[in-house]
Tab-separated table of C-alpha atoms in Angstrom:
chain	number	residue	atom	x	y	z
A	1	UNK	CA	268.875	65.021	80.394
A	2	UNK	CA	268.122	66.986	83.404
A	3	UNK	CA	270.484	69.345	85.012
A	4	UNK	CA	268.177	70.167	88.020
A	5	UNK	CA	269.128	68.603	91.176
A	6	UNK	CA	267.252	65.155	92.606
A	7	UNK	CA	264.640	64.727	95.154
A	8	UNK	CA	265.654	63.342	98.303
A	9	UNK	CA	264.600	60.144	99.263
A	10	UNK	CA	263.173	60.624	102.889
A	11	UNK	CA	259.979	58.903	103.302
A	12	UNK	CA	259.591	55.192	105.085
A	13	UNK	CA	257.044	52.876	104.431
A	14	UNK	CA	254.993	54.565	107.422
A	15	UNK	CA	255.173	57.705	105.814
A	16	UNK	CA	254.340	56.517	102.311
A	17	UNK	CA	251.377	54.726	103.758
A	18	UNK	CA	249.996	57.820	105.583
A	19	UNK	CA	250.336	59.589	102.320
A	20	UNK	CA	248.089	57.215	100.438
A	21	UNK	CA	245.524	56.557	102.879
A	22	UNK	CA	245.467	60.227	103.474
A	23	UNK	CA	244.803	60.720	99.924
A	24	UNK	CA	241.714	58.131	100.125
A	25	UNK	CA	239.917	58.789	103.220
A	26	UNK	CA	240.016	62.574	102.054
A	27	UNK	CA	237.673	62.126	98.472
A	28	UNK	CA	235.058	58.924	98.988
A	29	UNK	CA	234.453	59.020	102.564
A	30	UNK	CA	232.874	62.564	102.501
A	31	UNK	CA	231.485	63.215	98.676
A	32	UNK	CA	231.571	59.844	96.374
A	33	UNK	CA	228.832	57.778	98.558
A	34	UNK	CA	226.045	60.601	97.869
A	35	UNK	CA	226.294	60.158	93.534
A	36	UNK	CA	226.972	56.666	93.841
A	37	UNK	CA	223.602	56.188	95.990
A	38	UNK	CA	222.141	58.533	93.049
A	39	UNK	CA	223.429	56.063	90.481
A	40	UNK	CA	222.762	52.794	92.465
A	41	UNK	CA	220.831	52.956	95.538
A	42	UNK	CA	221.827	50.312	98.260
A	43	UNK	CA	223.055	48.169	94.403
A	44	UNK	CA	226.815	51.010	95.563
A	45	UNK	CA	227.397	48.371	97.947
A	46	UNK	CA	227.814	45.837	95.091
A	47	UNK	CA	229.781	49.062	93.326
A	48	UNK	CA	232.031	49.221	96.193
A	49	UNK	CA	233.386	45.791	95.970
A	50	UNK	CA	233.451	46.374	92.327
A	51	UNK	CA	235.858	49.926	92.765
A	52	UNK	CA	238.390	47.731	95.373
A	53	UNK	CA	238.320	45.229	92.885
A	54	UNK	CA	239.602	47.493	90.368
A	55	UNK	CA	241.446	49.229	92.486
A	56	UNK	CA	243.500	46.192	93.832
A	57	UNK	CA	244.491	44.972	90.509
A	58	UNK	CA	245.572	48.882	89.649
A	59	UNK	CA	247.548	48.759	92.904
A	60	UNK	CA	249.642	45.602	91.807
A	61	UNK	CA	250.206	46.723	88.755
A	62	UNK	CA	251.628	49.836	90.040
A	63	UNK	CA	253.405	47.923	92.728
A	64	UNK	CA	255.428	45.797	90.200
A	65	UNK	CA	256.310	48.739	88.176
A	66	UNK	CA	257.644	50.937	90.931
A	67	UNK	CA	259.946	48.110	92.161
A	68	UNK	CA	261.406	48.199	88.854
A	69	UNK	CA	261.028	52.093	88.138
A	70	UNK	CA	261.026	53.647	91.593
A	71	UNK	CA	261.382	57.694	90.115
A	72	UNK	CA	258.981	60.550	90.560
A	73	UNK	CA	256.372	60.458	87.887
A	74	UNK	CA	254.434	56.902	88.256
A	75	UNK	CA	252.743	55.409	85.686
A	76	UNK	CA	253.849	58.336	83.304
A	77	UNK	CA	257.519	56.862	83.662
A	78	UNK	CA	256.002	53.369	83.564
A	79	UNK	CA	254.450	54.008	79.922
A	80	UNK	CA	257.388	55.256	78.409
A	81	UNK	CA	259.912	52.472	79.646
A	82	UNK	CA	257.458	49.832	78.888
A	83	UNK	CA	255.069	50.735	75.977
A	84	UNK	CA	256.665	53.870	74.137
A	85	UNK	CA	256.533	57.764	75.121
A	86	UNK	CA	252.967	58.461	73.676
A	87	UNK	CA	251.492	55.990	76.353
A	88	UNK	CA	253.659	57.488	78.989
A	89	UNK	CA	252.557	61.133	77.924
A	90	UNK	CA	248.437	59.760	77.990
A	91	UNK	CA	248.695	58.506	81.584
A	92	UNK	CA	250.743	61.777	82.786
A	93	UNK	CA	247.878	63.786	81.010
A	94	UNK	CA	245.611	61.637	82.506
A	95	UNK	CA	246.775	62.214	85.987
A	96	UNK	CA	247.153	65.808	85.970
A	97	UNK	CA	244.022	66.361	84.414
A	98	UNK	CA	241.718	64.211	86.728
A	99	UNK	CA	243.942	65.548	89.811
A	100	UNK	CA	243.675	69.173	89.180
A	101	UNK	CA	239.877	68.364	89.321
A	102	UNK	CA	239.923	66.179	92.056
A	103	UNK	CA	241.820	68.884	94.519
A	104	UNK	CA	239.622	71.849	93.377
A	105	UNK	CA	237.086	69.248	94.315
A	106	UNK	CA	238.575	68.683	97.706
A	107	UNK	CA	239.572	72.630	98.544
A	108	UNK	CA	235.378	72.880	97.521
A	109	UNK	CA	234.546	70.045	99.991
A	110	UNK	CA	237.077	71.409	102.935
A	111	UNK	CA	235.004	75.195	102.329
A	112	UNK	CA	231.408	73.482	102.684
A	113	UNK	CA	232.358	72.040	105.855
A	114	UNK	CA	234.339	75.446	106.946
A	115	UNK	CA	233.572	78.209	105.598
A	116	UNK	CA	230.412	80.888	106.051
A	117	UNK	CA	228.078	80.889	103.682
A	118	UNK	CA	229.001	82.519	100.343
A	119	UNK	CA	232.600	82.656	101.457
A	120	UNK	CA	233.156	78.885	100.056
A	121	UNK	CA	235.117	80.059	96.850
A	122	UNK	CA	237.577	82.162	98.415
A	123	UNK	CA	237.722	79.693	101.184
A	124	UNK	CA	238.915	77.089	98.978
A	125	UNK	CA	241.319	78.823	96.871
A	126	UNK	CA	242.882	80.274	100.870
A	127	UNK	CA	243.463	76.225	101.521
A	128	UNK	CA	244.774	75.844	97.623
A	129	UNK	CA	247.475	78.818	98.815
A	130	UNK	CA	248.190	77.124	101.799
A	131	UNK	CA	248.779	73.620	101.815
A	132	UNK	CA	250.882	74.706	98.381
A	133	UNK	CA	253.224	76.462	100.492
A	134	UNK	CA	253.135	73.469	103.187
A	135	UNK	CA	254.300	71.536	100.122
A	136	UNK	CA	256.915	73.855	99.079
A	137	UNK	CA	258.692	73.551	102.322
A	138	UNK	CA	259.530	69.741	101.938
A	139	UNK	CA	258.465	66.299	101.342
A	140	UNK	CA	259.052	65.519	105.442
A	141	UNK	CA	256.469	68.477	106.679
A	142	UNK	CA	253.702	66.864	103.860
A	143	UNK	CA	253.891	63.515	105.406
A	144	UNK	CA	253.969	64.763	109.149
A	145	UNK	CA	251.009	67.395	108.645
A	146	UNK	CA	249.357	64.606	106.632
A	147	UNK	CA	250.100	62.176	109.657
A	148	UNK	CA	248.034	63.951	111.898
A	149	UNK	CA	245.092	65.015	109.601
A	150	UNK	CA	244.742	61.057	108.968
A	151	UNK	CA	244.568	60.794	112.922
A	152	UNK	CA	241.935	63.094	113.305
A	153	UNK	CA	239.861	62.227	110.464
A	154	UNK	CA	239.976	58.124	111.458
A	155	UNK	CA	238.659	59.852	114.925
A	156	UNK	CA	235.971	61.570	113.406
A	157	UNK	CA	234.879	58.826	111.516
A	158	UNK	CA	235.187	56.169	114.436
A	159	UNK	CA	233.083	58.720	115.934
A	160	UNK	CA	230.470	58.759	113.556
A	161	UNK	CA	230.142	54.863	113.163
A	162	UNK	CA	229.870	54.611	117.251
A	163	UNK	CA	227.251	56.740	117.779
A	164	UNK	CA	225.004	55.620	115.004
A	165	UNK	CA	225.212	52.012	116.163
A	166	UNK	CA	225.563	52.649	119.795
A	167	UNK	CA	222.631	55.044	120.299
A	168	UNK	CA	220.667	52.613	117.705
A	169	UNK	CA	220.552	54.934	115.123
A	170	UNK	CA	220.969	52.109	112.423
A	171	UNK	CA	218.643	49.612	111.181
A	172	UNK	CA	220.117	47.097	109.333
A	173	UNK	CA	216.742	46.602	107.331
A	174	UNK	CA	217.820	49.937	105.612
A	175	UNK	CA	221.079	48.650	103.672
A	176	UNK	CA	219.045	46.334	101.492
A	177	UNK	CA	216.176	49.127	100.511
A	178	UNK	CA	214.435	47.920	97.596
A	179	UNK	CA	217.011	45.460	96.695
A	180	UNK	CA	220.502	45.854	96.036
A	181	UNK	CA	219.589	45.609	92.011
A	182	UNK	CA	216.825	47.865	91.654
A	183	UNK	CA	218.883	50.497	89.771
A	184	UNK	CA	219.976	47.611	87.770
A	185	UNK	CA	223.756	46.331	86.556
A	186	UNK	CA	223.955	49.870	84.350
A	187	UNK	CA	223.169	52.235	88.008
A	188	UNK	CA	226.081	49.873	89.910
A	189	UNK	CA	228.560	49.974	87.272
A	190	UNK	CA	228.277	53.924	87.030
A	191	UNK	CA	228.672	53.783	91.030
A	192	UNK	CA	231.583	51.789	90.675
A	193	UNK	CA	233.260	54.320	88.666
A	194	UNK	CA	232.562	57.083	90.690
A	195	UNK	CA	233.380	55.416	93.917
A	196	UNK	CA	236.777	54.615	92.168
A	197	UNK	CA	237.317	58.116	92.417
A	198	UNK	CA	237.708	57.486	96.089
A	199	UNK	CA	240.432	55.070	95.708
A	200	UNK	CA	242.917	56.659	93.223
A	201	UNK	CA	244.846	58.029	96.288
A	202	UNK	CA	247.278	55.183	96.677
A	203	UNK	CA	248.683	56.938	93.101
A	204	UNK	CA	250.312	59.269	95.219
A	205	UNK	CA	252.871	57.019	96.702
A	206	UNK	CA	253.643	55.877	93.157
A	207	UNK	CA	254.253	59.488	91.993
A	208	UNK	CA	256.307	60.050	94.454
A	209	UNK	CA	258.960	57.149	93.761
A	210	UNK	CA	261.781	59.587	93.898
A	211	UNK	CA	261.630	60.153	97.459
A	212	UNK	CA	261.094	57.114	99.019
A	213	UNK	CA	263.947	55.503	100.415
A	214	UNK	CA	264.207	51.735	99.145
A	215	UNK	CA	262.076	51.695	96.912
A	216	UNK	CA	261.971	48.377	95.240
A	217	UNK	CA	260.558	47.261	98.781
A	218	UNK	CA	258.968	50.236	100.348
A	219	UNK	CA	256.805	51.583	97.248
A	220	UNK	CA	254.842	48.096	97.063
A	221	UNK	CA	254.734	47.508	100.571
A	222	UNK	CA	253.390	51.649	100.935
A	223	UNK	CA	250.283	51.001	97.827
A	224	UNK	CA	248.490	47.587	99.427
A	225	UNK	CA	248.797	48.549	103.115
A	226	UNK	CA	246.999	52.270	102.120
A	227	UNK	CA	244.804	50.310	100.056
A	228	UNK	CA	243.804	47.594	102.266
A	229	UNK	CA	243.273	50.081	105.308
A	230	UNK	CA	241.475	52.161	102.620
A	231	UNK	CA	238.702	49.528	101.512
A	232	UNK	CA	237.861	48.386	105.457
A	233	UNK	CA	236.602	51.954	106.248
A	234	UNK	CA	234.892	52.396	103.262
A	235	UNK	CA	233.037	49.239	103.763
A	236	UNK	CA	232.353	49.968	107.161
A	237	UNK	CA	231.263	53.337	106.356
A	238	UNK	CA	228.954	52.687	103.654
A	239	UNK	CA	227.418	50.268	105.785
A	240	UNK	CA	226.665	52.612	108.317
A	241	UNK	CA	225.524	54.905	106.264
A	242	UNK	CA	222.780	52.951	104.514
A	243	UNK	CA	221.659	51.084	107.970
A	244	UNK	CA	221.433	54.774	109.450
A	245	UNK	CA	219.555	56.810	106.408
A	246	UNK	CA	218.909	54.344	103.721
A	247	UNK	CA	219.749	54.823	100.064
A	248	UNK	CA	217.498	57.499	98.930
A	249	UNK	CA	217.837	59.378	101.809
A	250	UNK	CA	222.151	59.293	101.024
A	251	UNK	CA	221.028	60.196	97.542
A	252	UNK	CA	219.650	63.056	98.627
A	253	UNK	CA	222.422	64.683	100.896
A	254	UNK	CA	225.820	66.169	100.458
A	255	UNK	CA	226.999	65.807	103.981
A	256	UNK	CA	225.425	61.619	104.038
A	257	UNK	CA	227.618	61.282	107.256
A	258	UNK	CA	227.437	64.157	109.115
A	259	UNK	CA	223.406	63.825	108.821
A	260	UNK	CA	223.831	60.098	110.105
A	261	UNK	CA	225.491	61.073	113.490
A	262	UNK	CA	223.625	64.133	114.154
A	263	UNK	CA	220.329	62.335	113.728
A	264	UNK	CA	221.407	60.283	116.714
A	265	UNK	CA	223.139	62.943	119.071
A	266	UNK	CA	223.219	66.964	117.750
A	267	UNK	CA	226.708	67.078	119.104
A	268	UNK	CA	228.093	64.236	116.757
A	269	UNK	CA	227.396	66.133	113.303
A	270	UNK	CA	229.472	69.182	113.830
A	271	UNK	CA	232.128	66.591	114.938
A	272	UNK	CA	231.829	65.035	111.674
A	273	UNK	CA	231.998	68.361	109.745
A	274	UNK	CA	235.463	68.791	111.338
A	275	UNK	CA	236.557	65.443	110.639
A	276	UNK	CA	235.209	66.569	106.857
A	277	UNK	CA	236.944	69.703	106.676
A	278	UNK	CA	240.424	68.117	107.721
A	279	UNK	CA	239.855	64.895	105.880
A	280	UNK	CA	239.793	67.151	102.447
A	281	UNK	CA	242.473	68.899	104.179
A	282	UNK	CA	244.381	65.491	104.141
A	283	UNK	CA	243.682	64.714	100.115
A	284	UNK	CA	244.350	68.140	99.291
A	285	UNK	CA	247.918	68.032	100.353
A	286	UNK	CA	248.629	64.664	99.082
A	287	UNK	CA	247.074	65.622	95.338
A	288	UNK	CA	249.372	68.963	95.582
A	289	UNK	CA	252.356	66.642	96.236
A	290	UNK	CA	251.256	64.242	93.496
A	291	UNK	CA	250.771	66.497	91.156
A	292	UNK	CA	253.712	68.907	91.219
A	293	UNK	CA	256.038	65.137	91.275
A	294	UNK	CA	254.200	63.923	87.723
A	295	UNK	CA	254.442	67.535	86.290
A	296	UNK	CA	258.159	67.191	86.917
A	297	UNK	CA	258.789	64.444	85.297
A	298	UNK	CA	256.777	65.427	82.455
A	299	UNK	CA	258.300	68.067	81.894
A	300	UNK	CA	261.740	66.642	82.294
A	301	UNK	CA	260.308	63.971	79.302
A	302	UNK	CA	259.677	67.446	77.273
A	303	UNK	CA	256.184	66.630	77.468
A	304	UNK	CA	255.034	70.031	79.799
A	305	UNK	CA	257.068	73.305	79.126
A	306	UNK	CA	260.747	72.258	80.690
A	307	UNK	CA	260.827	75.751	82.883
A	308	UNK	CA	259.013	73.297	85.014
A	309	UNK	CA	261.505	71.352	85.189
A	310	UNK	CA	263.015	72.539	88.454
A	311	UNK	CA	263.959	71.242	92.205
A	312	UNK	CA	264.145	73.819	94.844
A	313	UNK	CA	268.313	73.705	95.986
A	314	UNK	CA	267.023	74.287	99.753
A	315	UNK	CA	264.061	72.310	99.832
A	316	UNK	CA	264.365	69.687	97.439
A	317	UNK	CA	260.806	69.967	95.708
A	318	UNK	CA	259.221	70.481	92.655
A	319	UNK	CA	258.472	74.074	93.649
A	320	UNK	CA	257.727	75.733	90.398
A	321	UNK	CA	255.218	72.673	89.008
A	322	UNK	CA	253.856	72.833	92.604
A	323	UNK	CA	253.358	76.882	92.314
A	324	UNK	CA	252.193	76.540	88.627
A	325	UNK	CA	249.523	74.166	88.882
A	326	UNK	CA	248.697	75.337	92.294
A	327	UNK	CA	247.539	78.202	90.129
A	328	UNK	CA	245.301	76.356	87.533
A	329	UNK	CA	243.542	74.594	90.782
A	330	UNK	CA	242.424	78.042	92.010
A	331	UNK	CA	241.636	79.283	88.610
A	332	UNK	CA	239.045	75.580	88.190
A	333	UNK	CA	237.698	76.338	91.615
A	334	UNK	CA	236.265	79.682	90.495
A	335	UNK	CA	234.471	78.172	87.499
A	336	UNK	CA	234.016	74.282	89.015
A	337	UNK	CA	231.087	72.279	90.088
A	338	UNK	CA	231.722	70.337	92.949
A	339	UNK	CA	229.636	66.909	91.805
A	340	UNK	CA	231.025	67.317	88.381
A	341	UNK	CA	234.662	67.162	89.273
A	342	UNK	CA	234.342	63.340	90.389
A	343	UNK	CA	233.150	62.225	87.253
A	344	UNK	CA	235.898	63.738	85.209
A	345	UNK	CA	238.692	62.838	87.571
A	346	UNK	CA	237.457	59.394	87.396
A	347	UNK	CA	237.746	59.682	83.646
A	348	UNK	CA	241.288	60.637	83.618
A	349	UNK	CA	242.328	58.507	86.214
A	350	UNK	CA	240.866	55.376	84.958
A	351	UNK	CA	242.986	55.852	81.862
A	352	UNK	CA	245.881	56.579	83.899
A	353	UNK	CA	245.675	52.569	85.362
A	354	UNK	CA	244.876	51.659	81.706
A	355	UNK	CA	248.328	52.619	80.706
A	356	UNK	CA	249.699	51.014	84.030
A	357	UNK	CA	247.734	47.899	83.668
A	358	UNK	CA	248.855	47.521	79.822
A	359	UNK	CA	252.525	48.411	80.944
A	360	UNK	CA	252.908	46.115	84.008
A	361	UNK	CA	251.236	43.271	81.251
A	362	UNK	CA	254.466	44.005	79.408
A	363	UNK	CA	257.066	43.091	82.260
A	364	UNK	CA	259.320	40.259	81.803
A	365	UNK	CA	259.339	36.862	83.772
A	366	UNK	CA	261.791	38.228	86.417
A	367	UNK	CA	260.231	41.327	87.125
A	368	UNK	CA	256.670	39.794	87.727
A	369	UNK	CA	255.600	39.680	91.283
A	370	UNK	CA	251.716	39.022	90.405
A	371	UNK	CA	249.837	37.200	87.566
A	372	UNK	CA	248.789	38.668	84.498
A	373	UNK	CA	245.526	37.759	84.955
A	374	UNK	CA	245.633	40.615	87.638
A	375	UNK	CA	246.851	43.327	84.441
A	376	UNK	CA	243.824	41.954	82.264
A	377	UNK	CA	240.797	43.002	84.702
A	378	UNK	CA	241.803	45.746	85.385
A	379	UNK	CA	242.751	47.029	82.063
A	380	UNK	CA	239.308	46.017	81.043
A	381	UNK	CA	237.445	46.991	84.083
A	382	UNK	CA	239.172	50.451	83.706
A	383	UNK	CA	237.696	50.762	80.217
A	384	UNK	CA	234.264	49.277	81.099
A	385	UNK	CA	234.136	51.734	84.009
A	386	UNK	CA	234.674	54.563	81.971
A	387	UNK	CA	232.409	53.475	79.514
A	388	UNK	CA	229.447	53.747	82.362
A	389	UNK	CA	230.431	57.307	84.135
A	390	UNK	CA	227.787	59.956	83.667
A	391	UNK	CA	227.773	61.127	80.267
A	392	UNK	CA	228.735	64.743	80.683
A	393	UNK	CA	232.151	63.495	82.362
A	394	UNK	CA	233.150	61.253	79.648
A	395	UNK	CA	232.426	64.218	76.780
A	396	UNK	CA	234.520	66.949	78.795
A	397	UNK	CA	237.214	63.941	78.977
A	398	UNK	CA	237.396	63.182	75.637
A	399	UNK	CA	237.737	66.893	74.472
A	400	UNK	CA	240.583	67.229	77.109
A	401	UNK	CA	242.141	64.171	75.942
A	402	UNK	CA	242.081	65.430	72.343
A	403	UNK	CA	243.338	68.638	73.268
A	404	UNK	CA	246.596	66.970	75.233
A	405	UNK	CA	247.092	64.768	71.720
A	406	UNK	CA	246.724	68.385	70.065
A	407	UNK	CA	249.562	69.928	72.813
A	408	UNK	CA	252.220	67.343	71.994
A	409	UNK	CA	251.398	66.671	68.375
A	410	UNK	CA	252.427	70.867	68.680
A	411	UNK	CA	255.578	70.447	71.018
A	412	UNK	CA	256.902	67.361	68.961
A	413	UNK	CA	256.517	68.941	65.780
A	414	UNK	CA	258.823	72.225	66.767
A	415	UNK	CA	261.719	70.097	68.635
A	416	UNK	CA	261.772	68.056	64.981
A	417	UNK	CA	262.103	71.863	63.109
């Protein structure tokens, strides 16, 4: 058992919420729409549905568990109470696998939108450097910078959606295309795993059950309010999207959004770019905090190197798993490709619900608060999903994977000498 001191439990269900949906609008919004119109055409709209689908049963699952387990660490906790400590040590892998790629990802995204041209890498790693020393401050200055990044990017966006369909800049004859099945059930499926990349972010408020005060209420309250608010702008905004520049054209694109307001009114696009920039802003500080709360707790488990295994006295964070793997995200931005990362964190975080799916399944009568029905799709959407990302993802996922097995097969076998 740990020595090191807790985590204070100072975040409300407000603050909780902002987290989450900070953590969503940040990743989908701005870079999942253009590979999922790649994959699907106007057949992501189908894909969408699909993702919140997923994504909703993921969220109750991880509701129902964090009543019961409300500590830092999420579904990594949740897979060793319920189904042993090599499911709990998969998930936690999982997690800080996909999420190391998903907020390179996001420092990438914030530099495309901000910085000058061949300045994006440094850019990136600056933000990394940071928001990690935002983070290392306290728990109370995340969720109030995060508060106000979520402001301005739901302003930005509201932006965006108003002038496309007030200055008729969207014809609804566009969403269809050539028929929302023309890329066939293989093309939407892929889309609906990479769009589930956009909704992972409700994770965050799981992973950071240690400093929520009441738990047991707040946590599950905190995951479907973020996720509901969550899935209404990303319908709305794929919506606009498609009515504004069709599916090919989205395929085509990296900034899909920014080209749909500008092609109404020039001054709407750099708008949008800001709203971009502080959007990845918004998911790059909730991953940090994610991250460095899961690395904790794995490493309090002995399943990460235990000089990780530290809470600042003055500032009551994980400062040392925030600083460490604050490092490793620079280090992937030098070498990552911006596309790429979605695929793989998709990979590792769909088997992160897996576990959490599979462990909430395992709950007893009086610690149910939804149906198991609920824990069955989405255990088997999870693995269908993954089954259908782009091929390259689910390779450099499996060799990660086996290399994690390979880490604690390693670690176990020197604590039993």
């Amino acid at each position: 058992m740990s020595n090191a001191p807790a985590l204070s439990r100072r975040l409300g269900t407000f603050d909780a919420s902002v987290i989450g949906i900070g953590s969503m609008l940040g990743a989908g919004v701005f870079a999942a729409f253009t590979p999922a119109a790649a994959a699907a055409g106007s057949g992501l709209l189908i894909g969408l549905v699909m993702a919140g689908v997923v994504a909703f049963c993921n969220a109750t699952s991880s509701a129902q568990l964090a009543a019961v387990y409300p500590s830092s660490g999420g579904t990594y906790v949740y897979g060793r109470e319920r189904l042993g400590p090599w499911a709990g040590y998969l998930a936690g892998w999982g997690f800080v696998i996909g999420k190391t790629a998903s907020a390179a990802a996001m420092a990438m995204t914030f530099a495309a939108y901000a910085a000058p041209a061949g300045w994006e890498r440094p850019v990136a790693i600056g933000a990394v450097v940071v928001l990690a020393a935002v983070n290392y401050h306290g728990v109370t200055r995340t969720a109030g910078l995060i508060r106000i990044l979520v402001v301005l990017v739901l302003l930005a966006l509201g932006t965006a959606v108003a002038v496309v369909w007030g200055g008729q800049g969207a014809e609804t004859s566009r969403i269809i295309g050539d028929g929302l099945f023309a890329h066939g059930w293989y093309g939407i499926l892929q889309s609906a795993g990479l769009l589930f990349f956009a909704f992972a972010g409700y994770a965050r408020i799981a992973t950071m059950g240690g400093e929520v005060k009441n738990p047991k209420s707040t946590i599950p309250r905190a995951i479907i309010l973020a996720l509901s608010v969550a899935v209404v702008v990303y319908v709305v905004i794929a919506i606009t999207l498609l009515a504004a520049l069709g599916p090919e054209a989205v395929a085509r694109t990296p900034t899909p959004l920014a080209d749909a307001a500008s092609s109404v009114a020039a001054w709407a696009g750099p708008v949008v770019n800001v709203g971009a920039a502080v959007a990845a802003l918004g998911a790059l500080l909730g991953l940090l905090a994610g991250l460095g709360r899961t690395s904790l707790a794995m490493a309090r488990g002995a399943d990460l190197p235990r000089w990780l295994d530290a809470v600042h006295p003055r500032y009551n964070v994980p400062h040392r798993a925030e600083l460490f793997l604050a490092a490793i995200i620079c280090l992937v931005i030098l070498v990552a490709d911006l596309r790429g990362a979605i695929g793989f964190s998709s990979f590792g975080v769909l088997l992160y619900y897996l576990v959490a799916n599979l462990a909430a399944f395992t709950q007893p009568p009086e610690d149910r608060r939804y149906p198991k029905g609920f824990q069955v799709l989405g255990a088997l959407a999870c693995l269908g999903l993954v089954a259908t990302l782009p091929p390259l993802s689910v390779g450099l996922g499996v060799l990660v994977f086996a290399a994690g097995i390979a880490l604690r097969l390693v670690r176990t076998g020197k604590r039993r000498k």
